[in-house]
Coordinates of C-alpha atoms in Angstrom, one line a residue:
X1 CA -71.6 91.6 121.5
X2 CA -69.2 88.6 122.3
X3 CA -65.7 88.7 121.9
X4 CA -64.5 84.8 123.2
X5 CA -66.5 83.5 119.8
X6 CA -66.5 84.9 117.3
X7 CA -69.1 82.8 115.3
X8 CA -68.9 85.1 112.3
X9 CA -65.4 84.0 112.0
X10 CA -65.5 80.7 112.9
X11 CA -68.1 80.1 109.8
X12 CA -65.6 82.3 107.4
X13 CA -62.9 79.6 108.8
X14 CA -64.7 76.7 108.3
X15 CA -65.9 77.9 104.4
X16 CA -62.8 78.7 103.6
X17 CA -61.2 75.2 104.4
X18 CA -64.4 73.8 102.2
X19 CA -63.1 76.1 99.4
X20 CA -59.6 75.7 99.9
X21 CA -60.2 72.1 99.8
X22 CA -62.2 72.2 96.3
X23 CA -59.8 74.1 95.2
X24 CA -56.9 71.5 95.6
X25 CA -59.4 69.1 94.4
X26 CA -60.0 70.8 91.5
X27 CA -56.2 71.3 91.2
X28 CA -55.1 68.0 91.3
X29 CA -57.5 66.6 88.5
X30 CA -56.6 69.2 86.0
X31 CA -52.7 68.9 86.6
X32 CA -53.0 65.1 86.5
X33 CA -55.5 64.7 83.7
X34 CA -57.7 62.3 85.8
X35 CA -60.8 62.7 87.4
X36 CA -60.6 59.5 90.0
X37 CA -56.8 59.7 91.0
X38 CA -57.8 58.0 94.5
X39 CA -60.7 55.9 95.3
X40 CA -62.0 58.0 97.9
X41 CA -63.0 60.1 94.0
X42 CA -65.0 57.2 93.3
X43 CA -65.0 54.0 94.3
X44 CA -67.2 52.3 92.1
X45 CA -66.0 54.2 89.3
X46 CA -62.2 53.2 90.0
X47 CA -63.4 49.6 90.7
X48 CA -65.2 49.8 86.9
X49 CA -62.0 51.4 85.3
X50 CA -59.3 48.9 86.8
X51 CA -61.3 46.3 85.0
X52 CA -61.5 47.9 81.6
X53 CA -58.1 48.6 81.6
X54 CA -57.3 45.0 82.6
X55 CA -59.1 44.1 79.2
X56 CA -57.8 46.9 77.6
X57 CA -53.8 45.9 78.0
X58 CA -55.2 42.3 77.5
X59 CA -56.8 43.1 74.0
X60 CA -53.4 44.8 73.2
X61 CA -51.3 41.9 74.1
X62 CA -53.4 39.6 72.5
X63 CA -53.1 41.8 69.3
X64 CA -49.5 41.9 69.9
X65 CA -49.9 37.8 69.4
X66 CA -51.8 37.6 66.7
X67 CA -49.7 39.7 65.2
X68 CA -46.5 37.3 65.4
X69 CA -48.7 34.2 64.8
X70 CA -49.2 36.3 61.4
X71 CA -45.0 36.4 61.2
X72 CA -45.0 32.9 62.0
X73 CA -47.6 31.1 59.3
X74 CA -45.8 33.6 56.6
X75 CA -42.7 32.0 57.3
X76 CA -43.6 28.6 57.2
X77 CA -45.8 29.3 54.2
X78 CA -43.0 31.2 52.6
X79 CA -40.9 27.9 53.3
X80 CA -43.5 25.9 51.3
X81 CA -43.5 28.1 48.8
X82 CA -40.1 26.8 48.5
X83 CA -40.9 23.2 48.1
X84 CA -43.9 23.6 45.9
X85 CA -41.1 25.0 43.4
X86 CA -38.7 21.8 43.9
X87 CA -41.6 19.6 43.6
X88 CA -43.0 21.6 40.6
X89 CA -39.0 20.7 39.3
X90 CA -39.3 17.1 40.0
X91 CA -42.5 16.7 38.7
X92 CA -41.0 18.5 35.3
X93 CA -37.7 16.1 35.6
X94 CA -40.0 12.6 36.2
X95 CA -41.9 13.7 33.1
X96 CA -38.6 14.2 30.9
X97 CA -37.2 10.8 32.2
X98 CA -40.3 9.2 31.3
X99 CA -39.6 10.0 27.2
X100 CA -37.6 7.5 25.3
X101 CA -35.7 9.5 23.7
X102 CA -33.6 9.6 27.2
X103 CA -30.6 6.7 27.2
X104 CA -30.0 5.3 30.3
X105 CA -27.5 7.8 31.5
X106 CA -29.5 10.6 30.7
X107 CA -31.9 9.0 33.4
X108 CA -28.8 8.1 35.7
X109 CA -28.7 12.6 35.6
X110 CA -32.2 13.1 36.2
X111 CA -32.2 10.8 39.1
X112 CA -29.2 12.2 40.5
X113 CA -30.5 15.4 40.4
X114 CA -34.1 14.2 41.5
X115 CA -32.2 13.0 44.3
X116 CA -30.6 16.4 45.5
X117 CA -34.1 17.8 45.3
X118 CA -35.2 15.4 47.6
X119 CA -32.3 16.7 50.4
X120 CA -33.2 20.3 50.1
X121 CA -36.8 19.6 50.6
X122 CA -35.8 17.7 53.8
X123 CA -33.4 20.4 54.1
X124 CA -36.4 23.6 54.1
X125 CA -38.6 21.2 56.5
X126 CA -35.8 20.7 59.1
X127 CA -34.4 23.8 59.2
X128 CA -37.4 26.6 59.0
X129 CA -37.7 28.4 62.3
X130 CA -39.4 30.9 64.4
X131 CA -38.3 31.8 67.4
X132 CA -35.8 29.1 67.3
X133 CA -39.1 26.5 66.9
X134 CA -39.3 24.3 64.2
X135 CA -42.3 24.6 61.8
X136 CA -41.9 22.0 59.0
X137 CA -40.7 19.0 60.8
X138 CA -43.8 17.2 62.3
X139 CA -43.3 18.7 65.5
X140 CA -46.3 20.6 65.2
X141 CA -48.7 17.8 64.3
X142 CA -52.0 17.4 65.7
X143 CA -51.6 16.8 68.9
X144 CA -48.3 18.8 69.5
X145 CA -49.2 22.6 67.5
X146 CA -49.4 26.1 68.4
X147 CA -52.2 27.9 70.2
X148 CA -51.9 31.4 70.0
X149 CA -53.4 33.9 72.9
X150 CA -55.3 36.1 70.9
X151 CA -58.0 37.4 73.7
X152 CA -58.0 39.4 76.7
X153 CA -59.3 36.5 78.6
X154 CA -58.1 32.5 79.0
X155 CA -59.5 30.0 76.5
X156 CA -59.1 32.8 73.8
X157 CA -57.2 31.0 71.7
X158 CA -56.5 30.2 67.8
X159 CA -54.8 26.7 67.5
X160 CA -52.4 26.0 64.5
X161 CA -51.0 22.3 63.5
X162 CA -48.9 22.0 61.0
X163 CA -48.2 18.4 59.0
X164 CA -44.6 16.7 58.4
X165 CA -43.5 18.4 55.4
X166 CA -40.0 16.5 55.2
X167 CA -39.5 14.6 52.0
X168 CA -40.4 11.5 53.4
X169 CA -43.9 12.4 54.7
X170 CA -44.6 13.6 51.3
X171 CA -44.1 10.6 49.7
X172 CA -41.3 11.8 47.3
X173 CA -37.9 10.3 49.1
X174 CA -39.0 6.9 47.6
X175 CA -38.9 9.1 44.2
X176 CA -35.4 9.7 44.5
X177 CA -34.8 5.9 46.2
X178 CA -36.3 4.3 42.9
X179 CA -35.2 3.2 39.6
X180 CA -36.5 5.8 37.8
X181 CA -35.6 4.2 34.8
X182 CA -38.4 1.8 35.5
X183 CA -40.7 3.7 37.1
X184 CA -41.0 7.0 36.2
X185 CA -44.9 7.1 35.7
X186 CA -45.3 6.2 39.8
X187 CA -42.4 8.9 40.4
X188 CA -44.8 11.7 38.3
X189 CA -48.2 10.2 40.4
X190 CA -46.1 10.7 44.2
X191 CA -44.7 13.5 43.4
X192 CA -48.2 14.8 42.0
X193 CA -50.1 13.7 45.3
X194 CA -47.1 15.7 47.2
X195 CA -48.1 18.4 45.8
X196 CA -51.5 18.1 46.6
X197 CA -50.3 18.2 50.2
X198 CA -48.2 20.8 50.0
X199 CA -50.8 22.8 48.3
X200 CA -53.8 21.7 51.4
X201 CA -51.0 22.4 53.7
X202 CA -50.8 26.2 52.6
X203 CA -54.4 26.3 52.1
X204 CA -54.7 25.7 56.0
X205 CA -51.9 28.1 56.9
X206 CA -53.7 30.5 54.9
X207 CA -56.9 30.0 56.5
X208 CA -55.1 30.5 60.0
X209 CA -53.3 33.5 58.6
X210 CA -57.1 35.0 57.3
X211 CA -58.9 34.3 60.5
X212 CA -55.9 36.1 62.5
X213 CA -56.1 39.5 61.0
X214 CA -59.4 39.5 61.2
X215 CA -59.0 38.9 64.9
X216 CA -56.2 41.3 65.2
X217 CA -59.1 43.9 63.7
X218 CA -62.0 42.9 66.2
X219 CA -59.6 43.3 69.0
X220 CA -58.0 46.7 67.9
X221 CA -62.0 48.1 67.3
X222 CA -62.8 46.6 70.9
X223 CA -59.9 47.7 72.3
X224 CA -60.4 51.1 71.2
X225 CA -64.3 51.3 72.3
X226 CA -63.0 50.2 75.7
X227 CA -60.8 52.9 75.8
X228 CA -63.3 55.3 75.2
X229 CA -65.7 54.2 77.6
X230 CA -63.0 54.1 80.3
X231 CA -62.0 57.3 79.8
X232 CA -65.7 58.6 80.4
X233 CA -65.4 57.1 83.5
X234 CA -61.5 58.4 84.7
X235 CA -60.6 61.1 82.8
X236 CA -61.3 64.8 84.0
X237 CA -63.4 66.7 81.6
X238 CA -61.0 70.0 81.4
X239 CA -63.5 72.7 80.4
X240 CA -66.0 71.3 83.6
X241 CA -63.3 71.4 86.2
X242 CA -61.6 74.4 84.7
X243 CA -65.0 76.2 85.8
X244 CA -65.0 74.3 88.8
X245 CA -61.9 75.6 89.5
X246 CA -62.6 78.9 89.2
X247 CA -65.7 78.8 91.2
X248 CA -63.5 77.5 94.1
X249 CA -60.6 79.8 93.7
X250 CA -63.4 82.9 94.1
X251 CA -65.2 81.2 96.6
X252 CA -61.9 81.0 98.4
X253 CA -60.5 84.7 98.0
X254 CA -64.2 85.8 99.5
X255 CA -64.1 83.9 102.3
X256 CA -60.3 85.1 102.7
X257 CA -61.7 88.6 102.8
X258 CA -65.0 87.3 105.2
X259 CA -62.7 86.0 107.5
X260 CA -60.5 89.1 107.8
X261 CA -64.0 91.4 108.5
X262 CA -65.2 89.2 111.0
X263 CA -61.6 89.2 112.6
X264 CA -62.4 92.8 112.7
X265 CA -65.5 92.6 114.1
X266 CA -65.1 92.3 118.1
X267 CA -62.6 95.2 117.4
X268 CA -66.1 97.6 117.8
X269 CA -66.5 96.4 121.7
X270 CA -63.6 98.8 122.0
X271 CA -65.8 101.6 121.5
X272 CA -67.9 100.8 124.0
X273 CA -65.3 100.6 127.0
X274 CA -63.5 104.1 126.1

């Protein structure tokens, strides 16, 4: 027998630093929910979940601006909801000023109030905003619209122009400008081609407004797949490392009690010397 090693406890040492290691392993996974918390876990595995969850909070924000270029093309077609109505008023007005029965100063009221019409459409186009950005006034012509972000990735985009709607683009200032007295057949066919326009104009915006909820549900569905998938690769499974656990924590109480017999061992060369 030797007594300056004591291989029996040496081995007992070193398995129980191998347990007690698994065991704060095992440990740190179930208390964090995670089962790569440092790339040592696994570095391929980390490398393959940073990137999912770059696409992941990239499908979400492009959601997010789907979602308010939704908000935006139902304002500007509520707007233009607006000026169908005046138009559909002016078109009623040209057609009563067109009837004989009308003296000259019943005409002078129609124009006048023809006229006011005119304003308020100019008014809706000029002062509709989002964001404190103009929708109505031409600004967003082709050339000069909106591009909305609606991917993870860059050149995911969903562009949006939107045409002069002031009364003056429409055709219908000249309307009001006229002597509708004299003319009232060309004020019914401009204002009927303006609303033509405004009517292709929320056809478009409509359109947009389609194609971005269906967007905003392909990137919600991929968005939640991706999710999935990276939490196959990070997250702990519980029950697995629960049992895990356990293994380690035993494994670590019997070598606790493995070291302290072989500790006890060289203790017998004592009966030899007496």
């Amino acid at each position: 027998m030797r007594i300056n090693n004591n291989i029996m406890a040496m081995n007992a040492n070193r398995q129980l630093g191998i347990n007690d290691q698994g065991t704060g392993r095992s440990l740190e996974k179930l208390s964090s929910g995670f089962r790569i918390n440092r790339a040592g876990d696994d570095a391929a595995g980390l490398a393959i979940s940073e990137k999912m969850r770059g696409q992941i909070r990239g499908l979400q924000q492009g959601s997010r601006n789907a979602q308010d270029g939704v908000s935006l093309i139902q304002t500007a077609e509520g707007a233009l909801n607006e000026t169908h109505a005046i138009l559909q008023r002016m078109r009623e007005l040209s057609v009563q000023a067109s009837n004989d029965t009308n003296v000259t100063k019943d005409r002078e009221s129609i124009k006048s109030e023809i006229e006011q019409l005119s304003d308020e459409i100019d008014r809706i186009a000029e002062q509709t905003e989002f964001n404190t950005q103009t929708l109505l006034d031409g600004d967003l012509e082709s050339g000069d619209g909106l591009e909305f972000q609606v991917g993870a990735n860059s050149g995911q985009i969903i562009s949006l122009n939107i045409n002069d709607m002031q009364a003056e683009a429409l055709g219908v200032n000249t309307v009001a400008a006229s002597n509708i007295t004299a003319n009232q057949s060309v004020a019914i066919q401009l204002i009927n081609d303006a609303i033509i326009s405004v009517s292709e104009e929320r056809s478009n915006l409509g359109a947009v407004q389609n194609r971005l909820e269906h967007t905003i549900r392909n990137a919600d569905n991929s968005r939640e797949n991706l999710q999935a998938a990276e939490s196959r690769i990070r997250d702990v499974d519980m029950a697995a490392e629960m049992t895990e656990f356990s293994k380690n924590n035993i494994l670590k109480q019997a070598s606790q009690s493995m070291l302290a017999q072989a500790n006890q061992a060289p203790q017998g060369v004592l009966q030899l010397l007496m």
